[in-house]
Coordinates of C-alpha atoms in Angstrom, one line a residue:
X1 CA -16.6 -22.0 5.2
X2 CA -19.3 -22.2 2.5
X3 CA -19.8 -19.1 0.3
X4 CA -22.6 -16.8 1.2
X5 CA -25.4 -16.3 -1.4
X6 CA -25.7 -12.5 -2.0
X7 CA -29.0 -10.7 -1.5
X8 CA -29.3 -9.9 -5.2
X9 CA -28.8 -13.6 -6.0
X10 CA -31.5 -14.6 -3.5
X11 CA -33.9 -12.1 -5.0
X12 CA -32.9 -13.3 -8.5
X13 CA -33.8 -16.9 -7.5
X14 CA -37.2 -15.8 -5.9
X15 CA -38.1 -13.9 -9.1
X16 CA -37.0 -16.6 -11.5
X17 CA -39.1 -19.2 -9.7
X18 CA -42.1 -16.8 -9.6
X19 CA -41.6 -16.2 -13.4
X20 CA -41.6 -19.8 -14.4
X21 CA -44.6 -20.5 -12.2
X22 CA -46.5 -17.7 -14.0
X23 CA -45.2 -18.4 -17.5
X24 CA -43.7 -21.9 -17.8
X25 CA -42.0 -21.0 -21.1
X26 CA -40.0 -18.3 -19.3
X27 CA -38.1 -20.8 -17.2
X28 CA -34.4 -19.8 -17.1
X29 CA -35.2 -16.2 -18.3
X30 CA -33.2 -13.4 -16.7
X31 CA -35.3 -11.0 -14.5
X32 CA -32.7 -8.3 -15.2
X33 CA -32.2 -7.2 -11.6
X34 CA -30.3 -4.1 -10.7
X35 CA -29.9 -1.7 -7.8
X36 CA -32.4 1.2 -8.0
X37 CA -33.0 4.6 -6.3
X38 CA -36.7 3.9 -6.1
X39 CA -36.4 0.7 -4.1
X40 CA -33.5 -1.6 -3.2
X41 CA -33.7 -3.4 -6.5
X42 CA -35.6 -3.1 -9.7
X43 CA -36.3 -6.0 -12.2
X44 CA -36.8 -4.9 -15.8
X45 CA -36.9 -8.3 -17.5
X46 CA -40.7 -8.6 -17.6
X47 CA -41.1 -6.2 -20.5
X48 CA -39.1 -8.3 -22.9
X49 CA -40.9 -11.5 -21.7
X50 CA -44.3 -10.0 -22.1
X51 CA -43.5 -8.8 -25.6
X52 CA -42.3 -12.4 -26.5
X53 CA -45.5 -14.0 -25.0
X54 CA -47.7 -11.2 -26.5
X55 CA -49.0 -10.4 -23.0
X56 CA -49.7 -7.1 -21.3
X57 CA -46.5 -6.4 -19.3
X58 CA -48.2 -4.8 -16.3
X59 CA -50.7 -7.7 -16.0
X60 CA -47.8 -10.2 -16.3
X61 CA -45.8 -8.3 -13.7
X62 CA -48.9 -8.4 -11.3
X63 CA -49.2 -12.1 -11.8
X64 CA -45.5 -12.6 -11.0
X65 CA -45.8 -10.5 -7.9
X66 CA -48.6 -12.8 -6.6
X67 CA -46.3 -15.8 -7.0
X68 CA -43.3 -14.2 -5.1
X69 CA -42.7 -15.5 -1.6
X70 CA -42.1 -12.5 0.8
X71 CA -40.9 -12.6 4.3
X72 CA -37.4 -13.9 4.8
X73 CA -35.5 -11.9 2.2
X74 CA -38.1 -9.8 0.2
X75 CA -40.0 -7.4 2.5
X76 CA -42.2 -6.1 -0.3
X77 CA -42.5 -6.1 -4.0
X78 CA -44.7 -3.9 -6.2
X79 CA -45.3 -3.3 -9.9
X80 CA -44.2 0.1 -11.1
X81 CA -44.5 2.0 -14.5
X82 CA -45.1 -0.2 -17.6
X83 CA -44.2 -3.4 -15.8
X84 CA -41.0 -3.0 -13.7
X85 CA -40.8 -4.7 -10.3
X86 CA -39.6 -2.7 -7.3
X87 CA -38.2 -4.9 -4.6
X88 CA -37.4 -3.9 -1.0
X89 CA -35.2 -6.2 1.1
X90 CA -36.1 -7.0 4.8
X91 CA -33.7 -5.3 7.2
X92 CA -33.2 -8.6 9.0
X93 CA -32.0 -10.2 5.7
X94 CA -29.4 -7.5 5.2
X95 CA -27.9 -7.9 8.7
X96 CA -28.0 -11.7 8.6
X97 CA -26.3 -11.8 5.3
X98 CA -23.5 -9.5 6.4
X99 CA -23.2 -11.6 9.7
X100 CA -22.7 -14.7 7.6
X101 CA -19.9 -12.9 5.6
X102 CA -18.4 -11.6 8.9
X103 CA -18.3 -15.1 10.3
X104 CA -16.2 -16.5 7.4
X105 CA -13.0 -17.6 9.1
X106 CA -11.0 -17.7 5.9
X107 CA -11.3 -13.9 5.7
X108 CA -12.9 -14.3 2.2
X109 CA -16.1 -12.6 3.4
X110 CA -18.1 -15.5 1.9
X111 CA -16.9 -14.8 -1.6
X112 CA -17.1 -18.1 -3.6
X113 CA -14.4 -19.4 -6.0
X114 CA -15.4 -19.6 -9.6
X115 CA -17.0 -22.8 -10.7
X116 CA -15.0 -23.2 -13.9
X117 CA -11.6 -22.2 -12.7
X118 CA -8.7 -23.0 -15.1
X119 CA -5.1 -22.0 -15.7
X120 CA -4.3 -18.5 -16.9
X121 CA -0.8 -17.4 -17.9
X122 CA -0.4 -13.7 -17.5
X123 CA 2.4 -11.8 -19.2
X124 CA 3.1 -8.5 -17.5
X125 CA 5.9 -6.2 -16.1
X126 CA 8.3 -6.5 -19.1
X127 CA 11.4 -4.4 -18.4
X128 CA 14.4 -4.5 -20.7
X129 CA 17.9 -5.7 -19.5
X130 CA 20.5 -2.9 -19.2
X131 CA 17.8 -0.2 -19.6
X132 CA 16.2 2.1 -17.1
X133 CA 12.5 1.5 -16.4
X134 CA 10.4 4.5 -17.3
X135 CA 6.8 5.6 -16.7
X136 CA 5.6 3.3 -19.6
X137 CA 6.6 0.3 -17.5
X138 CA 4.4 1.3 -14.7
X139 CA 1.0 0.4 -16.1
X140 CA 1.9 -3.1 -17.3
X141 CA 3.3 -4.0 -13.8
X142 CA 0.4 -2.4 -11.8
X143 CA -2.5 -3.7 -14.0
X144 CA -0.9 -7.1 -14.3
X145 CA -0.4 -7.5 -10.6
X146 CA -4.0 -6.5 -9.8
X147 CA -5.3 -9.0 -12.4
X148 CA -3.1 -11.8 -10.9
X149 CA -4.5 -11.0 -7.4
X150 CA -8.1 -11.0 -8.6
X151 CA -7.8 -14.2 -10.6
X152 CA -6.0 -16.1 -7.8
X153 CA -8.7 -14.9 -5.3
X154 CA -11.4 -16.4 -7.5
X155 CA -9.7 -19.7 -7.6
X156 CA -7.9 -19.5 -10.9
X157 CA -4.5 -21.2 -11.2
X158 CA -2.2 -18.4 -12.3
X159 CA 1.2 -18.6 -13.9
X160 CA 3.1 -15.3 -14.0
X161 CA 5.4 -14.5 -16.8
X162 CA 7.7 -11.5 -17.1
X163 CA 8.9 -11.5 -20.7
X164 CA 11.9 -9.3 -20.2
X165 CA 13.9 -7.9 -23.2
X166 CA 17.1 -9.8 -22.7
X167 CA 18.1 -10.8 -26.2
X168 CA 18.9 -9.2 -29.5
X169 CA 21.6 -7.3 -31.5
X170 CA 22.3 -4.6 -28.9
X171 CA 23.9 -7.2 -26.7
X172 CA 26.7 -7.7 -29.2
X173 CA 27.8 -4.1 -28.6
X174 CA 27.5 -4.4 -24.8
X175 CA 29.2 -7.8 -24.4
X176 CA 32.1 -6.7 -26.7
X177 CA 32.6 -3.6 -24.7
X178 CA 32.6 -5.5 -21.4
X179 CA 35.1 -8.0 -22.9
X180 CA 37.5 -5.1 -23.7
X181 CA 36.8 -3.4 -20.3
X182 CA 36.3 -6.4 -18.0
X183 CA 35.9 -4.5 -14.7
X184 CA 33.0 -2.2 -15.6
X185 CA 30.4 -4.3 -13.8
X186 CA 32.6 -5.2 -10.8
X187 CA 31.1 -4.4 -7.4
X188 CA 33.2 -2.6 -4.8
X189 CA 30.8 -3.3 -2.0
X190 CA 29.2 -6.6 -1.0
X191 CA 25.7 -5.2 -1.4
X192 CA 24.7 -3.1 -4.4
X193 CA 21.6 -1.0 -4.4
X194 CA 19.3 -1.0 -7.4
X195 CA 20.3 2.6 -8.2
X196 CA 24.0 1.7 -8.2
X197 CA 23.3 -1.3 -10.5
X198 CA 21.4 0.8 -12.9
X199 CA 24.0 3.6 -12.9
X200 CA 26.7 0.9 -13.7
X201 CA 24.7 -0.4 -16.6
X202 CA 23.8 3.1 -17.8
X203 CA 27.4 4.3 -18.0
X204 CA 28.5 1.1 -19.7
X205 CA 25.7 1.3 -22.2
X206 CA 26.6 5.0 -23.1
X207 CA 30.3 4.2 -23.4
X208 CA 29.6 1.2 -25.6
X209 CA 27.2 3.2 -27.8
X210 CA 29.8 6.0 -28.3
X211 CA 32.4 3.5 -29.3
X212 CA 30.0 1.6 -31.6
X213 CA 29.0 4.8 -33.4
X214 CA 32.6 6.1 -33.8
X215 CA 34.8 3.1 -34.3
X216 CA 34.2 0.9 -37.4
X217 CA 36.4 -1.9 -36.2
X218 CA 34.6 -2.1 -32.8
X219 CA 31.3 -2.2 -34.8
X220 CA 32.5 -5.2 -36.7
X221 CA 33.7 -7.0 -33.5
X222 CA 30.3 -6.2 -31.9
X223 CA 28.4 -7.7 -34.8
X224 CA 30.5 -10.9 -34.7
X225 CA 29.7 -11.0 -31.0
X226 CA 26.0 -11.2 -31.8
X227 CA 26.6 -14.3 -34.0
X228 CA 28.6 -15.8 -31.1
X229 CA 25.8 -15.1 -28.7
X230 CA 23.2 -16.6 -30.9
X231 CA 25.4 -19.7 -31.5
X232 CA 25.6 -20.2 -27.7
X233 CA 29.3 -19.5 -27.2
X234 CA 29.9 -20.2 -23.5
X235 CA 32.2 -17.2 -22.8
X236 CA 29.8 -14.8 -24.6
X237 CA 26.8 -16.3 -22.7
X238 CA 28.6 -15.8 -19.4
X239 CA 29.1 -12.1 -20.1
X240 CA 25.5 -11.8 -21.2
X241 CA 24.4 -13.4 -17.9
X242 CA 26.3 -10.6 -16.1
X243 CA 24.1 -8.0 -17.7
X244 CA 21.0 -10.0 -16.8
X245 CA 22.0 -10.4 -13.2
X246 CA 23.0 -6.7 -12.8
X247 CA 19.7 -5.7 -14.3
X248 CA 17.7 -8.0 -11.9
X249 CA 19.3 -6.2 -8.9
X250 CA 17.8 -3.0 -10.4
X251 CA 14.4 -4.5 -11.4
X252 CA 13.9 -6.0 -8.0
X253 CA 14.6 -2.8 -6.2
X254 CA 11.9 -1.0 -8.4
X255 CA 9.3 -3.8 -7.9
X256 CA 10.0 -3.7 -4.2
X257 CA 9.3 0.0 -4.1
X258 CA 6.1 -0.7 -6.0
X259 CA 5.3 -3.2 -3.2
X260 CA 5.0 -6.0 -5.8
X261 CA 6.3 -9.6 -5.6
X262 CA 8.3 -10.6 -8.7
X263 CA 9.8 -14.1 -8.4
X264 CA 12.9 -15.3 -10.2
X265 CA 11.3 -18.4 -11.8
X266 CA 8.6 -16.2 -13.3
X267 CA 11.1 -14.2 -15.3
X268 CA 11.4 -15.9 -18.6
X269 CA 12.8 -13.4 -21.1
X270 CA 13.0 -13.5 -24.9
X271 CA 16.1 -15.7 -24.5
X272 CA 14.0 -18.4 -22.8
X273 CA 12.5 -19.3 -26.1
X274 CA 15.7 -19.5 -28.2
X275 CA 15.7 -23.2 -28.5
X276 CA 12.1 -23.2 -29.9
X277 CA 12.5 -20.6 -32.7
X278 CA 13.7 -22.9 -35.5
X279 CA 10.9 -25.4 -34.8
X280 CA 8.3 -22.7 -34.6
X281 CA 9.3 -21.6 -38.1
X282 CA 9.3 -25.2 -39.4
X283 CA 5.8 -25.9 -38.0
X284 CA 4.4 -22.7 -39.5
X285 CA 6.0 -23.3 -42.9
X286 CA 5.2 -27.0 -43.2
X287 CA 1.5 -26.4 -42.3
X288 CA 1.4 -23.6 -44.9
X289 CA 0.4 -21.0 -42.3
X290 CA 3.6 -19.1 -43.2
X291 CA 5.2 -18.7 -46.7
X292 CA 8.5 -17.5 -48.0
X293 CA 8.4 -14.1 -49.6
X294 CA 11.6 -12.5 -50.9
X295 CA 13.5 -14.9 -48.7
X296 CA 11.7 -14.0 -45.5
X297 CA 9.1 -16.3 -43.7
X298 CA 5.9 -14.4 -43.6
X299 CA 2.2 -14.7 -42.6
X300 CA -0.3 -12.7 -44.7
X301 CA -3.7 -11.4 -43.7
X302 CA -6.6 -10.3 -45.9
X303 CA -7.6 -7.5 -43.7
X304 CA -4.2 -6.0 -42.8
X305 CA -2.9 -3.7 -45.5
X306 CA -0.4 -0.8 -45.6
X307 CA -1.1 2.8 -46.7
X308 CA -0.5 1.8 -50.3
X309 CA -3.0 -1.0 -50.1
X310 CA -0.2 -3.7 -50.1
X311 CA -0.6 -6.5 -47.7
X312 CA 1.5 -6.1 -44.4
X313 CA 2.8 -9.5 -43.4
X314 CA 3.9 -10.7 -40.0
X315 CA 7.6 -11.5 -40.5
X316 CA 8.6 -14.6 -38.5
X317 CA 12.1 -15.0 -39.9
X318 CA 14.0 -12.4 -41.8
X319 CA 15.7 -13.1 -45.1
X320 CA 19.1 -13.1 -43.4
X321 CA 17.9 -16.0 -41.2
X322 CA 17.5 -13.8 -38.1
X323 CA 14.3 -14.1 -36.0
X324 CA 12.0 -11.2 -35.2
X325 CA 9.7 -10.6 -32.2
X326 CA 7.0 -12.7 -33.8
X327 CA 9.1 -15.9 -33.7
X328 CA 9.7 -15.4 -30.0
X329 CA 6.0 -14.5 -29.2
X330 CA 4.7 -17.5 -31.2
X331 CA 7.2 -19.8 -29.4
X332 CA 6.0 -18.4 -26.1
X333 CA 2.4 -19.2 -27.1
X334 CA 3.5 -22.8 -27.8
X335 CA 5.2 -23.1 -24.5
X336 CA 2.3 -21.6 -22.6
X337 CA -0.3 -23.8 -24.3
X338 CA 1.5 -27.1 -24.5
X339 CA 3.9 -27.0 -21.4
X340 CA 2.1 -24.7 -19.0
X341 CA -1.4 -26.1 -20.1
X342 CA -3.0 -22.6 -20.2
X343 CA -6.7 -22.1 -20.9
X344 CA -6.2 -18.4 -21.2
X345 CA -3.1 -16.3 -21.9
X346 CA -3.3 -12.6 -21.0
X347 CA -0.8 -10.0 -22.4
X348 CA -0.7 -6.8 -20.4
X349 CA 0.9 -4.7 -23.2
X350 CA 0.7 -1.2 -24.5
X351 CA -2.2 -0.6 -26.9
X352 CA 0.3 0.6 -29.5
X353 CA 1.3 -3.1 -29.9
X354 CA -2.3 -4.1 -30.8
X355 CA -1.7 -4.8 -34.5
X356 CA 1.3 -7.0 -33.7
X357 CA -0.6 -9.1 -31.2
X358 CA -3.7 -9.3 -33.5
X359 CA -1.4 -10.9 -36.2
X360 CA 0.4 -13.2 -33.7
X361 CA -2.8 -14.5 -32.2
X362 CA -4.4 -15.1 -35.6
X363 CA -1.2 -16.9 -36.8
X364 CA -1.4 -19.1 -33.6
X365 CA -5.0 -19.8 -34.3
X366 CA -4.3 -20.9 -37.9
X367 CA -1.5 -23.1 -36.6
X368 CA -4.1 -24.7 -34.2
X369 CA -2.2 -23.6 -31.0
X370 CA -5.1 -21.4 -30.0
X371 CA -8.7 -22.4 -30.4
X372 CA -12.1 -22.2 -28.6
X373 CA -10.7 -23.9 -25.5
X374 CA -7.4 -21.9 -25.4
X375 CA -7.8 -18.1 -25.7
X376 CA -5.2 -15.3 -25.9
X377 CA -6.2 -11.8 -25.0
X378 CA -4.3 -8.5 -25.1
X379 CA -5.2 -6.4 -22.1
X380 CA -4.2 -3.3 -23.9
X381 CA -3.4 -0.2 -21.9
X382 CA -3.4 3.5 -22.8
X383 CA -0.6 6.1 -22.4
X384 CA 0.3 7.9 -19.2
X385 CA -0.1 11.6 -19.9
X386 CA 1.3 14.7 -18.1
X387 CA -1.0 17.4 -16.6
X388 CA -0.9 19.1 -20.1
X389 CA -2.6 16.0 -21.6
X390 CA 0.5 15.1 -23.7
X391 CA 2.6 12.0 -23.2
X392 CA 4.4 12.3 -19.9
X393 CA 8.0 13.7 -20.4
X394 CA 10.5 15.6 -18.3
X395 CA 11.1 19.3 -19.0
X396 CA 14.0 18.3 -21.2
X397 CA 11.7 16.1 -23.2
X398 CA 13.1 12.9 -21.8
X399 CA 11.0 9.9 -20.7
X400 CA 10.4 10.0 -17.0
X401 CA 12.4 7.6 -14.9
X402 CA 10.0 5.3 -13.0
X403 CA 12.1 5.5 -9.8
X404 CA 11.9 9.4 -9.7
X405 CA 8.2 9.3 -10.1
X406 CA 7.7 6.8 -7.3
X407 CA 10.0 8.7 -5.0
X408 CA 8.1 11.9 -5.6
X409 CA 4.8 10.2 -4.9
X410 CA 6.2 8.9 -1.6
X411 CA 7.5 12.4 -0.7
X412 CA 4.1 14.0 -1.4
X413 CA 2.2 11.4 0.5
X414 CA 4.6 11.6 3.5
X415 CA 3.9 15.3 3.7
X416 CA 0.1 14.6 3.7
X417 CA 0.5 11.9 6.4
X418 CA 2.8 14.1 8.5
X419 CA 0.2 16.9 8.4
X420 CA -2.7 14.6 9.5
X421 CA -0.7 12.4 11.9
X422 CA -1.4 12.8 15.6
X423 CA 0.4 10.0 17.3
X424 CA 2.7 8.5 14.7
X425 CA 6.4 8.1 15.2
X426 CA 8.9 9.3 12.5
X427 CA 9.4 5.6 11.5
X428 CA 5.6 5.1 11.1
X429 CA 5.3 8.3 9.1
X430 CA 8.0 7.0 6.7
X431 CA 6.3 3.6 6.4
X432 CA 2.8 5.1 5.9
X433 CA 4.1 7.7 3.5
X434 CA 5.4 4.8 1.2
X435 CA 2.1 2.9 1.6
X436 CA 0.0 6.0 0.8
X437 CA 2.3 7.2 -2.0
X438 CA 2.6 3.9 -3.8
X439 CA -1.1 3.2 -3.2
X440 CA -2.0 6.6 -4.8
X441 CA 0.0 5.8 -7.9
X442 CA -1.5 2.3 -8.3
X443 CA -5.1 3.5 -7.6
X444 CA -4.9 6.4 -10.1
X445 CA -3.8 3.8 -12.7
X446 CA -6.3 1.1 -11.7
X447 CA -9.3 3.3 -11.3
X448 CA -9.2 4.2 -15.0
X449 CA -10.3 1.7 -17.5
X450 CA -7.0 0.2 -18.7
X451 CA -7.5 1.0 -22.4
X452 CA -7.9 4.7 -21.7
X453 CA -5.0 7.2 -21.3
X454 CA -4.8 8.8 -17.9
X455 CA -3.2 12.0 -16.5
X456 CA -0.5 11.6 -14.0
X457 CA -1.3 14.3 -11.5
X458 CA 0.4 13.8 -8.1
X459 CA -1.6 16.6 -6.4
X460 CA -4.8 14.9 -7.4
X461 CA -3.5 11.4 -6.5
X462 CA -2.6 12.2 -2.9
X463 CA -5.7 14.4 -2.3
X464 CA -7.9 13.4 0.7
X465 CA -11.0 14.3 -1.3
X466 CA -12.4 12.6 -4.4
X467 CA -11.8 9.2 -5.9
X468 CA -8.3 8.5 -4.6
X469 CA -6.7 5.7 -2.6
X470 CA -5.9 8.1 0.2
X471 CA -9.7 8.7 0.7
X472 CA -10.2 4.9 0.9
X473 CA -7.2 4.4 3.2
X474 CA -8.5 7.2 5.5
X475 CA -11.9 5.6 5.6
X476 CA -10.3 2.3 6.7
X477 CA -8.1 4.0 9.3
X478 CA -11.1 6.0 10.7
X479 CA -13.0 2.7 11.2
X480 CA -10.0 1.2 13.0
X481 CA -9.9 4.2 15.2
X482 CA -13.6 3.8 16.1
X483 CA -13.1 0.1 16.9
X484 CA -10.2 1.0 19.2
X485 CA -12.2 3.7 20.9
X486 CA -15.1 1.2 21.5
X487 CA -12.8 -0.6 24.1
X488 CA -14.7 -3.5 25.6
X489 CA -17.8 -3.1 23.4
X490 CA -17.5 -5.6 20.6
X491 CA -19.1 -5.5 17.1
X492 CA -22.2 -7.8 17.2
X493 CA -24.9 -8.3 14.6
X494 CA -28.4 -7.6 15.8
X495 CA -30.8 -8.8 13.0
X496 CA -33.8 -7.8 15.0
X497 CA -33.0 -4.0 14.7
X498 CA -34.5 -1.7 12.2
X499 CA -32.0 -0.1 10.0
X500 CA -31.7 3.6 9.1
X501 CA -31.5 4.5 5.3
X502 CA -27.7 5.1 5.5
X503 CA -27.2 1.7 7.2
X504 CA -29.3 -0.1 4.6
X505 CA -27.4 1.5 1.7
X506 CA -24.1 0.6 3.2
X507 CA -25.2 -2.9 4.1
X508 CA -26.6 -3.7 0.6
X509 CA -23.4 -2.4 -1.1
X510 CA -21.1 -4.3 1.3
X511 CA -23.1 -7.5 0.4
X512 CA -22.4 -6.9 -3.3
X513 CA -18.6 -7.3 -2.8
X514 CA -18.5 -10.9 -4.2
X515 CA -20.3 -9.9 -7.4
X516 CA -18.0 -7.0 -7.9
X517 CA -14.9 -9.2 -7.5
X518 CA -16.4 -11.8 -9.9
X519 CA -17.1 -9.2 -12.5
X520 CA -13.7 -7.5 -12.2
X521 CA -11.9 -10.9 -12.5
X522 CA -14.0 -12.2 -15.4
X523 CA -13.5 -9.1 -17.4
X524 CA -9.9 -8.5 -16.4
X525 CA -11.1 -5.1 -15.2
X526 CA -9.6 -3.9 -11.9
X527 CA -11.2 -0.5 -12.5
X528 CA -14.6 -2.0 -11.7
X529 CA -13.4 -3.1 -8.3
X530 CA -11.9 0.3 -7.7
X531 CA -15.2 1.9 -8.5
X532 CA -17.0 -0.5 -6.1
X533 CA -14.6 0.4 -3.2
X534 CA -14.8 4.1 -3.8
X535 CA -18.6 3.8 -3.6
X536 CA -18.3 1.7 -0.4
X537 CA -16.1 4.4 1.2
X538 CA -18.5 7.1 0.1
X539 CA -21.5 5.2 1.6
X540 CA -19.5 4.7 4.8
X541 CA -18.9 8.4 5.0
X542 CA -22.6 9.1 4.7
X543 CA -23.4 6.5 7.3
X544 CA -20.7 7.9 9.7
X545 CA -22.2 11.4 9.3
X546 CA -25.8 10.4 9.8
X547 CA -25.6 7.4 12.3
X548 CA -23.8 8.0 15.6
X549 CA -21.8 4.8 16.3
X550 CA -20.4 4.9 19.8
X551 CA -23.2 7.3 20.9
X552 CA -26.1 5.3 19.4
X553 CA -29.3 5.1 21.6
X554 CA -29.0 1.5 22.9
X555 CA -26.2 -1.0 23.6
X556 CA -27.6 -3.2 20.8
X557 CA -27.5 -0.4 18.3
X558 CA -23.9 0.5 19.3
X559 CA -22.9 -3.1 18.7
X560 CA -24.7 -3.4 15.4
X561 CA -23.2 -0.2 14.1
X562 CA -19.7 -1.3 15.2
X563 CA -20.5 -4.5 13.3
X564 CA -21.4 -2.5 10.2
X565 CA -18.2 -0.6 10.6
X566 CA -16.1 -3.7 10.9
X567 CA -17.7 -5.5 7.9
X568 CA -17.0 -2.3 5.8
X569 CA -13.4 -2.2 7.0
X570 CA -12.8 -5.9 6.2
X571 CA -14.3 -5.4 2.7
X572 CA -12.1 -2.3 2.1
X573 CA -9.0 -4.2 3.3
X574 CA -9.6 -7.2 1.2
X575 CA -10.7 -5.2 -1.9
X576 CA -7.6 -2.9 -1.7
X577 CA -5.3 -5.9 -1.2
X578 CA -6.7 -7.3 -4.5
X579 CA -5.5 -4.0 -6.1
X580 CA -2.1 -4.4 -4.5
X581 CA -2.7 -1.5 -2.1
X582 CA -2.0 -1.4 1.7
X583 CA -4.5 -0.2 4.2
X584 CA -2.7 1.1 7.3
X585 CA -4.4 0.6 10.6
X586 CA -3.6 4.2 11.7
X587 CA -3.1 7.3 9.6

C-alpha cells in the first residue's frame, strides 16, 4: 500500500507551484502553512517573500491566489489581512483522503516510512542488579519504549540497549557474603516470582552491608573479591552471574507489569564493555584526547569549571588503575558506532546526568568516534514529583518502590472500570484495570515534555475528564460500542456528502496523523503524539455530541459517520500503541 499524501501536503504543493509561477525566484520557498480557526489552513509565508522581493504583500498574495488551481483539493482561497492566505478544503477531498487511509491493508493508515531511515541505538530502562527499581526508573523505561515504537514505525532500524548496573565495587561485598552463606539465593520452589527474587536479594544485600560495616576482616576479604572479579576469576564470576540472574527474574516481572517487552540480548550491562576499557584508555591517551594528571587519565574542557574556577575533568581511569563510568560509557559508544553501525545514539537518562554526558560526547567527538554522520543525544528527563511538588518520597522519606506505585495505579483504575462496567466479567475487569492503570501512568509521563518535572497524582491520572489516557481509552471503547450497535450497517465513505463543521474538524485532524507521528519521531518527543491524540478524542467528543451517528437522516449519512468513527478509532488505536498503551474494545 502506497502512503497517502496528507491534505496539508497537497495544499503545500499547490501553493508552492503557484508561488514559483508568480515569483520564479521564490521556487522552493515555504508557504508556512498551518491550521487556522479562520479557515481550514492559513499560509503566512508571503509576507517574508514580499519583503525580500520588495513587493506589496497583499498584491503578491492576490497574484498567487490567481495561480492556484481550485477544485479537487482546495475549495476556495482568499487573501486576508496584510497578505495571509486563507484556504478552505473541499469536503470531498477530506472524505476521499480518509477513505484512502482507511483502505490501507497494512493498518498503517497510509503513514509513510521516513525517506532517510538509518540505525538508532537507544539506551533506556537501566535498572541496577541486586537493587529495587524505584520511581526514578519509571521515566527512562516508559519514554524509551515510546521512542522505540515511534522510530520503528517510521522505518528506522532500532537497536535497544539496557545498560544495567551490574559491575563495580559493591559486588565484592555481595559475592563474598554469598560465598560464606552459599544457600542465600537458593530457590525452594521451581518458579520464583519477581517479588520473591527481589526480597531474596534485598535481605542478602542488607546482611552483607551490616557485615561489611562492622567486620574489618570481612571488609578486607570483600575488597580482595573485587580484584578477583575484575581479573575474571571463574568461581567469582559464577557467583556474580547468580546475582544477575536473580535480578533479571525481578526486572522482567516489573517490565511485564509495565506491559513492556525487554529482551535478553538487549541487556548489555556495564560488564559487557569490560574487555574494551583498557583499549579505550589507550586510544584516548595516544591521540592526546586524554592526559595523565596526578596519575589519573583525564579529559579537560575549557568551558567546564568547578566553583573555584578550576577545570573539572572527565576522569576515564583513576590513579589506582580503576575505571570510572566514563570509561564504560566511552567504550559503549565505540561498540555502538563501530559494531552496531549506529547513525544515532539516544540516551534516555535523568537530566541530572547532563554534565557527565556532555563531557562523554565531547570526548568521543574529539576522538573521532562521533561526527556529523554519527550523533549522540541525551533525551534528558525531569524528576517525578509528589502532589506537594517535591521529589516523590514515601511518608518515611524513602524512595517509592516502582512495584507499589504500579499496583496502586492498577487498583485505582480497577475501581473506575468496575464503577462504569456494565457487562464485564470479573476476569475482564481485572484485565482492563491493569490496561487502564498502566496506561494512566504511562500517559501522565508521556504527555509531559520529557525534560520537565511532572507531578505523580493518581487521582488525576485515572480521571475520566481531562487530558488522561482513560479519556482516550473511553473514546475508543465508545466508538467500538457504536460500531457493534450498527449491526449490519457497515462504515462506508461517501465523498459526495456535505460535511458538518464537527465532521470537517475531526476529518482534518485525523488526516494529520502521519505528520504528527513524523514530528514526534524526528524530535524524540512522544508528548507531541500524546497532544495530537488528546485533541483527536476531544474533536470526536464534539462530533459525537453534534452529529447523530446511528440516527442520522439518510442511510448514506449513517454509513459515512460510522466511517468517520472507525477511522478515528483506528487512529487512536495505532497512536496509543506507539505510546505503549492498550485500547480495550469494551470498557
